[in-house]
């Protein structure tokens, strides 16, 4: 095992090993060559794990460290689990970006502020209106979080062409542009090929295709009669991603958009293709994450996590929900958090947040706060359940502060300190060392008095 210096990273130059050693560009290249990078060291330190265990997991694709060579501000994070099954902490992503119907760049920066304030591990810039380059580049310059994109969303604006006139090579140019700009991971819906489309058409669905990128590719395939360009030209996509160490997040264009469609032929047919594409990416030295459903009833989630991992060779799994019922618009951060907690405790490594605005409108900054905290709760609850190293430490410190009724300490340990303080200060208690929930009958205070002084002053 050798160590790679910082000079090999965070630079615009390709990371190429000297001498007779195989040229290394990506984290998986370095890991396979037995070389520890600063990114692997950072992940090991953050997760309190042995760096050699992290290196081995990266070499086998079990852990991805999305870290574009151009993203100098990045604080690297790992997604996945070690070879012995020990999981890294579950990561959380925030979606934002300038949308055509509500192109308000200032609002999107407020969302970035909320995401960074609350410790989002990743931000996906889903901008799809006009020239998106300046927002994306500024975000990459500024954010220590992993940055992801869906180049397909950007294709129409970047290329300034109608969908029907876009060529397969045009799509690849958009991917290349995002890679050159410093994006750490890209969602590419390469798995929805002709075989999958045939399966979908044959069996039908209640909600058809609900993936935005998937629906655009489907429309392009139907209009041109061609194969999915990201499937047909997958090797070229991998070459582009490898050159900049962009992790491919293989999108699930056929994710179920309703609990009725979950675990159906379309979803499984695509997953089988994604498993094959996962292996091809690893063979090309490209790091991989695999995306997953969607909407799904609670009792199907654990089994889905198992065969998702099985079919995709234990690649890190990036869950989009799943939303566990379909009738809660306005509260879908809760339906997604319930599903996310179950999914992550059963093997999902990375959760995409869902906000209360899901299915209804573009989220505002407050929606981002609500959605991110809900998803962080799901991720943390799962981390406790699946035994992530030291996951319980903060909970134990919070419980200790609660027993001592140490309010400032409680606020500082809260996932959302601002919200916790606002609630407490909105109703000052009459009895010091309590809150208005129980007032003078505060159980903590009563038992503390008994334990400390053997007297009880209920003040009644
Ligand atoms: S008053 Fe009740 S809710 Fe408030 S700190 Fe005491 S025990 Fe907890």
Coordinates of C-alpha atoms and ligand atoms in Angstrom, one line a residue:
X1 CA 0.0 0.0 0.0
X2 CA 1.4 3.4 -0.9
X3 CA 0.1 6.9 -0.3
X4 CA -0.8 9.4 -3.0
X5 CA 0.0 13.0 -2.3
X6 CA -2.4 15.9 -2.5
X7 CA -0.7 17.0 -5.6
X8 CA -2.3 14.1 -7.4
X9 CA -5.7 15.4 -6.6
X10 CA -7.8 18.6 -6.7
X11 CA -6.0 19.7 -9.8
X12 CA -7.0 20.2 -13.4
X13 CA -4.2 17.8 -14.5
X14 CA -5.0 14.1 -14.9
X15 CA -3.9 12.0 -12.0
X16 CA -1.3 9.8 -13.7
X17 CA 1.1 7.6 -11.8
X18 CA 4.7 7.8 -12.8
X19 CA 7.1 5.1 -14.1
X20 CA 5.9 1.7 -15.0
X21 CA 2.8 1.9 -12.8
X22 CA -0.5 1.8 -14.5
X23 CA -2.0 5.2 -15.1
X24 CA -4.4 6.1 -12.4
X25 CA -7.1 8.7 -12.6
X26 CA -10.1 7.6 -10.5
X27 CA -10.4 6.6 -6.9
X28 CA -11.0 3.0 -8.1
X29 CA -7.9 3.1 -10.2
X30 CA -5.8 4.2 -7.3
X31 CA -7.4 1.7 -4.9
X32 CA -6.8 -1.2 -7.3
X33 CA -3.2 -0.2 -7.6
X34 CA -2.9 -0.5 -3.8
X35 CA -2.6 3.3 -3.4
X36 CA -4.3 5.3 -0.7
X37 CA -5.5 8.8 -1.8
X38 CA -6.2 11.8 0.4
X39 CA -9.9 11.2 -0.4
X40 CA -9.7 7.7 1.1
X41 CA -8.0 9.1 4.1
X42 CA -10.6 11.7 4.6
X43 CA -13.4 9.1 4.4
X44 CA -11.7 6.8 6.8
X45 CA -11.2 9.7 9.2
X46 CA -14.8 10.9 9.0
X47 CA -16.2 7.4 9.4
X48 CA -13.6 6.4 12.1
X49 CA -12.5 3.4 10.0
X50 CA -9.2 1.9 9.0
X51 CA -8.0 3.5 5.7
X52 CA -6.9 0.1 4.3
X53 CA -10.5 -1.2 4.8
X54 CA -11.7 1.8 2.9
X55 CA -9.2 1.3 0.1
X56 CA -10.2 -2.3 -0.4
X57 CA -13.9 -1.4 -0.5
X58 CA -13.2 1.3 -3.1
X59 CA -11.1 -1.2 -5.2
X60 CA -14.1 -3.6 -5.3
X61 CA -16.7 -0.9 -6.0
X62 CA -18.4 -1.4 -2.6
X63 CA -17.6 2.2 -1.6
X64 CA -17.8 5.1 -4.0
X65 CA -16.0 8.4 -3.3
X66 CA -17.5 10.8 -5.8
X67 CA -14.7 13.3 -6.2
X68 CA -14.2 15.0 -9.6
X69 CA -10.6 16.0 -10.1
X70 CA -11.7 19.6 -10.7
X71 CA -13.8 20.0 -7.5
X72 CA -11.2 21.6 -5.3
X73 CA -13.6 22.7 -2.5
X74 CA -14.9 19.1 -2.0
X75 CA -14.8 17.5 1.5
X76 CA -14.8 13.9 0.2
X77 CA -17.4 11.5 1.5
X78 CA -17.8 7.8 1.0
X79 CA -21.0 6.0 0.0
X80 CA -21.4 2.2 0.6
X81 CA -20.1 -0.4 2.9
X82 CA -16.9 -2.3 3.6
X83 CA -16.1 -5.7 2.4
X84 CA -17.0 -7.3 5.7
X85 CA -20.5 -5.6 5.5
X86 CA -19.8 -2.7 8.0
X87 CA -21.8 0.2 6.6
X88 CA -20.5 3.8 6.1
X89 CA -23.0 6.4 7.4
X90 CA -26.0 6.9 5.2
X91 CA -25.5 10.0 3.1
X92 CA -28.3 12.5 2.2
X93 CA -28.8 14.6 -1.0
X94 CA -30.7 17.8 -1.7
X95 CA -32.1 18.6 -5.1
X96 CA -32.3 22.1 -6.3
X97 CA -31.6 24.2 -9.4
X98 CA -33.1 26.8 -11.7
X99 CA -36.3 25.6 -13.1
X100 CA -37.9 26.9 -16.3
X101 CA -41.3 27.7 -14.7
X102 CA -39.8 29.5 -11.7
X103 CA -36.3 30.7 -12.7
X104 CA -35.3 32.4 -9.5
X105 CA -31.6 32.1 -9.0
X106 CA -31.6 34.0 -5.7
X107 CA -34.1 31.4 -4.3
X108 CA -31.8 28.6 -5.4
X109 CA -28.9 30.1 -3.6
X110 CA -31.0 30.4 -0.4
X111 CA -31.6 26.6 -0.8
X112 CA -27.9 26.0 -1.2
X113 CA -27.4 28.0 2.1
X114 CA -30.0 25.8 3.9
X115 CA -28.5 22.6 2.5
X116 CA -25.0 23.5 3.6
X117 CA -26.2 24.9 7.0
X118 CA -27.9 21.6 7.8
X119 CA -25.0 19.5 6.5
X120 CA -26.3 17.9 3.3
X121 CA -23.7 15.4 2.0
X122 CA -24.6 16.1 -1.6
X123 CA -26.4 18.7 -3.7
X124 CA -27.8 17.8 -7.1
X125 CA -28.1 20.8 -9.4
X126 CA -31.1 20.0 -11.5
X127 CA -31.1 23.3 -13.3
X128 CA -32.9 23.0 -16.6
X129 CA -33.6 26.5 -17.7
X130 CA -31.4 28.5 -20.1
X131 CA -27.6 28.5 -19.7
X132 CA -27.0 26.5 -16.5
X133 CA -23.2 26.7 -16.6
X134 CA -22.6 29.7 -14.4
X135 CA -24.8 28.4 -11.5
X136 CA -23.2 25.0 -11.7
X137 CA -19.7 26.3 -11.8
X138 CA -20.3 28.7 -8.9
X139 CA -21.9 25.9 -6.9
X140 CA -18.9 23.6 -7.5
X141 CA -16.5 26.4 -6.5
X142 CA -18.3 27.1 -3.3
X143 CA -19.7 23.8 -2.0
X144 CA -17.8 21.2 0.0
X145 CA -20.7 18.8 -0.6
X146 CA -20.6 16.3 -3.5
X147 CA -22.3 17.9 -6.5
X148 CA -24.4 15.8 -8.8
X149 CA -26.3 16.6 -12.0
X150 CA -28.6 14.9 -14.5
X151 CA -27.0 16.0 -17.9
X152 CA -30.2 15.0 -19.7
X153 CA -32.1 17.8 -17.9
X154 CA -29.7 20.3 -19.2
X155 CA -29.5 19.0 -22.8
X156 CA -32.3 21.1 -24.3
X157 CA -31.0 24.4 -22.9
X158 CA -27.3 23.7 -23.4
X159 CA -27.7 22.5 -27.0
X160 CA -30.5 25.0 -27.9
X161 CA -32.1 22.3 -30.1
X162 CA -35.5 20.6 -30.1
X163 CA -35.3 17.1 -28.6
X164 CA -35.9 15.5 -32.0
X165 CA -32.9 17.2 -33.5
X166 CA -30.5 16.2 -30.7
X167 CA -28.0 13.5 -31.8
X168 CA -26.5 10.9 -29.6
X169 CA -23.1 12.7 -29.8
X170 CA -24.8 15.9 -28.6
X171 CA -26.0 14.1 -25.5
X172 CA -22.4 12.9 -24.9
X173 CA -21.2 16.5 -25.3
X174 CA -23.5 17.6 -22.4
X175 CA -22.1 14.8 -20.2
X176 CA -18.5 15.9 -21.1
X177 CA -19.3 19.6 -20.2
X178 CA -20.6 18.6 -16.8
X179 CA -17.6 16.4 -16.2
X180 CA -15.2 19.2 -17.2
X181 CA -17.0 21.7 -14.9
X182 CA -16.3 19.5 -11.9
X183 CA -19.5 17.5 -11.2
X184 CA -18.8 14.6 -8.8
X185 CA -21.6 12.3 -10.0
X186 CA -24.0 12.2 -12.8
X187 CA -27.3 10.4 -13.2
X188 CA -27.3 8.6 -16.5
X189 CA -30.4 6.6 -17.4
X190 CA -28.5 4.1 -19.5
X191 CA -30.4 1.0 -18.3
X192 CA -33.7 1.8 -20.1
X193 CA -32.9 0.1 -23.4
X194 CA -35.2 -1.3 -26.1
X195 CA -35.6 -4.6 -24.2
X196 CA -36.8 -2.7 -21.1
X197 CA -39.2 -0.5 -23.2
X198 CA -40.7 -3.6 -24.7
X199 CA -41.3 -5.1 -21.3
X200 CA -42.9 -1.8 -20.1
X201 CA -45.1 -1.6 -23.1
X202 CA -46.2 -5.3 -22.8
X203 CA -47.1 -5.2 -19.2
X204 CA -48.4 -1.6 -18.8
X205 CA -48.4 0.6 -15.7
X206 CA -50.7 2.8 -13.7
X207 CA -48.2 5.7 -13.7
X208 CA -46.1 4.9 -16.8
X209 CA -42.6 6.5 -16.7
X210 CA -42.3 9.2 -13.9
X211 CA -38.5 9.8 -14.2
X212 CA -38.0 13.2 -15.9
X213 CA -34.8 12.1 -17.6
X214 CA -36.3 8.7 -18.4
X215 CA -39.4 10.3 -20.0
X216 CA -37.2 12.6 -22.2
X217 CA -35.1 9.6 -23.3
X218 CA -38.2 7.5 -24.0
X219 CA -39.6 10.4 -26.1
X220 CA -36.3 10.7 -28.0
X221 CA -36.2 6.9 -28.6
X222 CA -39.8 6.9 -29.8
X223 CA -39.3 9.9 -32.1
X224 CA -36.1 8.7 -33.6
X225 CA -36.5 5.0 -33.5
X226 CA -33.0 4.8 -32.1
X227 CA -31.6 2.9 -29.1
X228 CA -31.1 4.8 -25.8
X229 CA -28.0 6.9 -26.6
X230 CA -26.5 6.4 -23.2
X231 CA -26.9 2.6 -23.6
X232 CA -25.7 2.5 -27.2
X233 CA -22.7 4.7 -26.5
X234 CA -22.0 3.6 -22.9
X235 CA -18.3 2.9 -23.5
X236 CA -17.9 6.5 -24.7
X237 CA -19.8 7.8 -21.6
X238 CA -17.5 5.8 -19.4
X239 CA -14.4 7.2 -21.2
X240 CA -15.6 10.8 -20.5
X241 CA -16.4 10.0 -16.8
X242 CA -13.2 8.2 -16.3
X243 CA -11.1 11.2 -17.5
X244 CA -12.5 13.4 -14.7
X245 CA -13.3 10.8 -12.1
X246 CA -17.0 11.4 -12.3
X247 CA -19.0 8.6 -10.5
X248 CA -21.8 7.3 -12.6
X249 CA -25.1 7.1 -10.8
X250 CA -27.0 4.7 -13.0
X251 CA -30.5 6.2 -13.0
X252 CA -33.7 4.1 -12.7
X253 CA -35.8 5.6 -15.5
X254 CA -38.4 2.9 -14.8
X255 CA -38.7 3.6 -11.1
X256 CA -42.3 3.0 -9.9
X257 CA -44.2 6.3 -9.6
X258 CA -47.0 4.6 -7.5
X259 CA -47.1 1.8 -5.0
X260 CA -49.2 -0.1 -7.6
X261 CA -46.3 -0.2 -10.1
X262 CA -43.6 -1.2 -7.6
X263 CA -41.5 -4.3 -8.2
X264 CA -43.1 -4.8 -11.6
X265 CA -41.6 -6.1 -14.8
X266 CA -40.4 -2.7 -16.1
X267 CA -38.6 -2.0 -12.8
X268 CA -36.9 -5.4 -12.6
X269 CA -36.1 -5.6 -16.4
X270 CA -34.2 -2.3 -16.0
X271 CA -32.5 -3.4 -12.8
X272 CA -31.1 -6.5 -14.6
X273 CA -29.6 -4.2 -17.3
X274 CA -28.2 -1.8 -14.6
X275 CA -26.4 -4.8 -13.0
X276 CA -24.6 -5.5 -16.3
X277 CA -23.8 -1.8 -16.8
X278 CA -22.4 -1.6 -13.2
X279 CA -19.8 -4.3 -14.0
X280 CA -18.9 -2.6 -17.3
X281 CA -18.3 0.7 -15.5
X282 CA -16.1 -0.9 -12.9
X283 CA -14.2 -2.7 -15.7
X284 CA -13.5 0.8 -17.2
X285 CA -12.3 2.1 -13.9
X286 CA -15.4 4.3 -13.2
X287 CA -17.0 4.4 -9.8
X288 CA -20.7 3.5 -9.6
X289 CA -23.8 4.1 -7.6
X290 CA -27.1 2.6 -8.5
X291 CA -30.4 4.5 -8.1
X292 CA -33.6 2.9 -6.9
X293 CA -37.4 3.4 -6.3
X294 CA -39.6 5.5 -6.2
X295 CA -42.9 4.6 -4.6
X296 CA -43.1 1.2 -2.8
X297 CA -45.2 -0.4 -0.1
X298 CA -43.4 -0.8 3.2
X299 CA -43.4 -4.6 3.1
X300 CA -41.6 -4.7 -0.3
X301 CA -38.7 -2.4 0.5
X302 CA -36.3 -4.8 2.4
X303 CA -36.6 -7.4 -0.4
X304 CA -36.0 -4.8 -3.0
X305 CA -32.9 -3.6 -1.3
X306 CA -31.6 -7.2 -1.3
X307 CA -32.1 -8.0 -4.9
X308 CA -31.0 -4.5 -5.9
X309 CA -27.7 -5.2 -4.2
X310 CA -27.6 -8.8 -5.5
X311 CA -28.2 -7.9 -9.2
X312 CA -25.9 -4.9 -9.0
X313 CA -23.0 -6.8 -7.3
X314 CA -23.2 -4.8 -4.0
X315 CA -22.7 -1.5 -5.7
X316 CA -23.6 1.5 -3.4
X317 CA -27.3 2.1 -3.6
X318 CA -28.8 5.6 -3.9
X319 CA -32.5 5.6 -2.9
X320 CA -35.1 8.0 -4.2
X321 CA -37.6 7.7 -1.4
X322 CA -39.3 5.3 -1.5
X323 CA -42.6 6.9 -0.7
X324 CA -44.6 4.3 1.1
X325 CA -48.1 5.5 0.1
X326 CA -49.5 7.8 -2.6
X327 CA -52.1 9.9 -0.8
X328 CA -50.1 12.4 1.2
X329 CA -49.3 15.3 -1.1
X330 CA -48.1 18.1 1.1
X331 CA -46.5 15.6 3.5
X332 CA -44.4 13.5 1.2
X333 CA -41.3 14.3 3.1
X334 CA -42.8 12.0 5.8
X335 CA -43.9 9.2 3.4
X336 CA -40.3 9.3 1.9
X337 CA -38.7 9.4 5.3
X338 CA -40.6 6.4 6.5
X339 CA -39.5 4.5 3.3
X340 CA -36.0 5.9 3.4
X341 CA -35.5 4.7 7.0
X342 CA -36.6 1.2 6.1
X343 CA -34.5 1.2 2.9
X344 CA -31.4 2.5 4.5
X345 CA -31.7 0.1 7.4
X346 CA -32.0 -2.7 4.8
X347 CA -29.0 -1.7 2.8
X348 CA -29.5 1.7 1.0
X349 CA -26.4 3.8 1.4
X350 CA -27.5 7.2 0.2
X351 CA -31.0 8.9 0.3
X352 CA -32.3 11.6 -1.9
X353 CA -34.4 14.0 0.1
X354 CA -38.1 14.6 -0.6
X355 CA -39.8 17.9 0.4
X356 CA -43.4 18.6 1.4
X357 CA -43.7 20.2 -2.1
X358 CA -43.2 16.9 -3.9
X359 CA -45.7 16.4 -6.6
X360 CA -47.1 19.9 -6.1
X361 CA -44.6 22.7 -7.0
X362 CA -40.9 23.7 -7.0
X363 CA -39.8 23.6 -3.3
X364 CA -38.9 26.9 -1.6
X365 CA -36.1 27.3 1.0
X366 CA -38.4 26.3 3.8
X367 CA -39.5 23.2 2.0
X368 CA -35.8 22.3 1.5
X369 CA -35.3 22.7 5.3
X370 CA -38.3 20.4 6.1
X371 CA -37.3 17.8 3.5
X372 CA -33.7 17.7 4.4
X373 CA -34.3 17.3 8.1
X374 CA -36.9 14.6 7.5
X375 CA -34.4 12.7 5.4
X376 CA -31.5 13.2 7.8
X377 CA -33.8 11.7 10.5
X378 CA -34.4 8.7 8.3
X379 CA -30.7 8.3 7.5
X380 CA -29.7 8.6 11.1
X381 CA -32.4 6.2 12.4
X382 CA -31.2 3.7 9.9
X383 CA -27.5 4.2 10.9
X384 CA -28.4 3.4 14.5
X385 CA -30.3 0.3 13.3
X386 CA -27.6 -1.0 11.0
X387 CA -24.8 -0.4 13.4
X388 CA -22.8 2.4 11.8
X389 CA -19.7 3.0 14.0
X390 CA -20.4 5.6 16.6
X391 CA -23.9 6.4 15.2
X392 CA -25.4 6.5 18.7
X393 CA -22.8 8.8 20.2
X394 CA -24.7 12.0 19.5
X395 CA -28.0 10.5 20.7
X396 CA -26.4 9.5 23.9
X397 CA -25.0 13.0 24.4
X398 CA -28.5 14.4 23.7
X399 CA -30.1 12.1 26.2
X400 CA -27.5 13.0 28.8
X401 CA -28.2 16.7 28.2
X402 CA -32.0 16.0 28.4
X403 CA -31.6 14.4 31.8
X404 CA -29.7 17.5 33.0
X405 CA -32.2 19.7 31.4
X406 CA -29.3 21.5 29.7
X407 CA -31.2 23.4 27.0
X408 CA -28.3 25.0 25.1
X409 CA -26.5 21.7 24.9
X410 CA -29.7 20.1 23.5
X411 CA -30.1 22.8 20.9
X412 CA -26.5 22.3 19.7
X413 CA -27.0 18.6 19.4
X414 CA -30.3 18.8 17.5
X415 CA -30.5 18.0 13.8
X416 CA -32.1 21.4 13.4
X417 CA -30.9 23.6 16.3
X418 CA -32.8 26.6 14.9
X419 CA -36.2 24.9 15.0
X420 CA -35.6 23.4 18.5
X421 CA -34.6 26.7 20.0
X422 CA -37.6 28.5 18.4
X423 CA -40.0 26.0 19.8
X424 CA -38.6 26.3 23.4
X425 CA -38.3 30.0 23.4
X426 CA -41.9 30.5 22.0
X427 CA -43.3 29.3 25.4
X428 CA -41.1 30.2 28.3
X429 CA -41.7 27.9 31.3
X430 CA -42.8 29.4 34.7
X431 CA -40.5 27.0 36.5
X432 CA -36.8 27.2 35.7
X433 CA -35.2 24.0 34.5
X434 CA -38.4 22.7 32.9
X435 CA -40.5 23.4 29.8
X436 CA -44.2 24.1 29.5
X437 CA -45.0 20.5 28.5
X438 CA -45.1 19.4 32.2
X439 CA -44.1 22.6 34.0
X440 CA -43.5 22.0 37.7
X441 CA -44.3 18.3 37.2
X442 CA -41.2 17.9 35.0
X443 CA -40.1 14.3 35.4
X444 CA -36.5 15.1 34.7
X445 CA -36.3 17.8 37.4
X446 CA -38.2 15.7 39.9
X447 CA -36.0 12.7 39.6
X448 CA -32.9 14.8 39.5
X449 CA -33.8 16.3 42.8
X450 CA -34.6 12.9 44.3
X451 CA -31.3 11.5 43.0
X452 CA -29.2 14.5 44.0
X453 CA -30.7 15.7 47.3
X454 CA -33.4 13.2 48.2
X455 CA -36.0 16.0 48.3
X456 CA -38.8 16.9 45.9
X457 CA -40.0 20.4 45.3
X458 CA -42.9 20.3 42.8
X459 CA -43.6 23.9 43.5
X460 CA -47.3 23.1 43.8
Ligands
LIG1 S1 -41.2 19.5 31.4 FE1 -41.6 17.4 30.6 S2 -41.0 17.6 28.5 FE2 -40.2 19.4 29.4 S3 -38.1 18.8 30.0 FE3 -39.3 18.3 31.8 S4 -39.9 16.2 31.4 FE4 -39.2 16.9 29.5

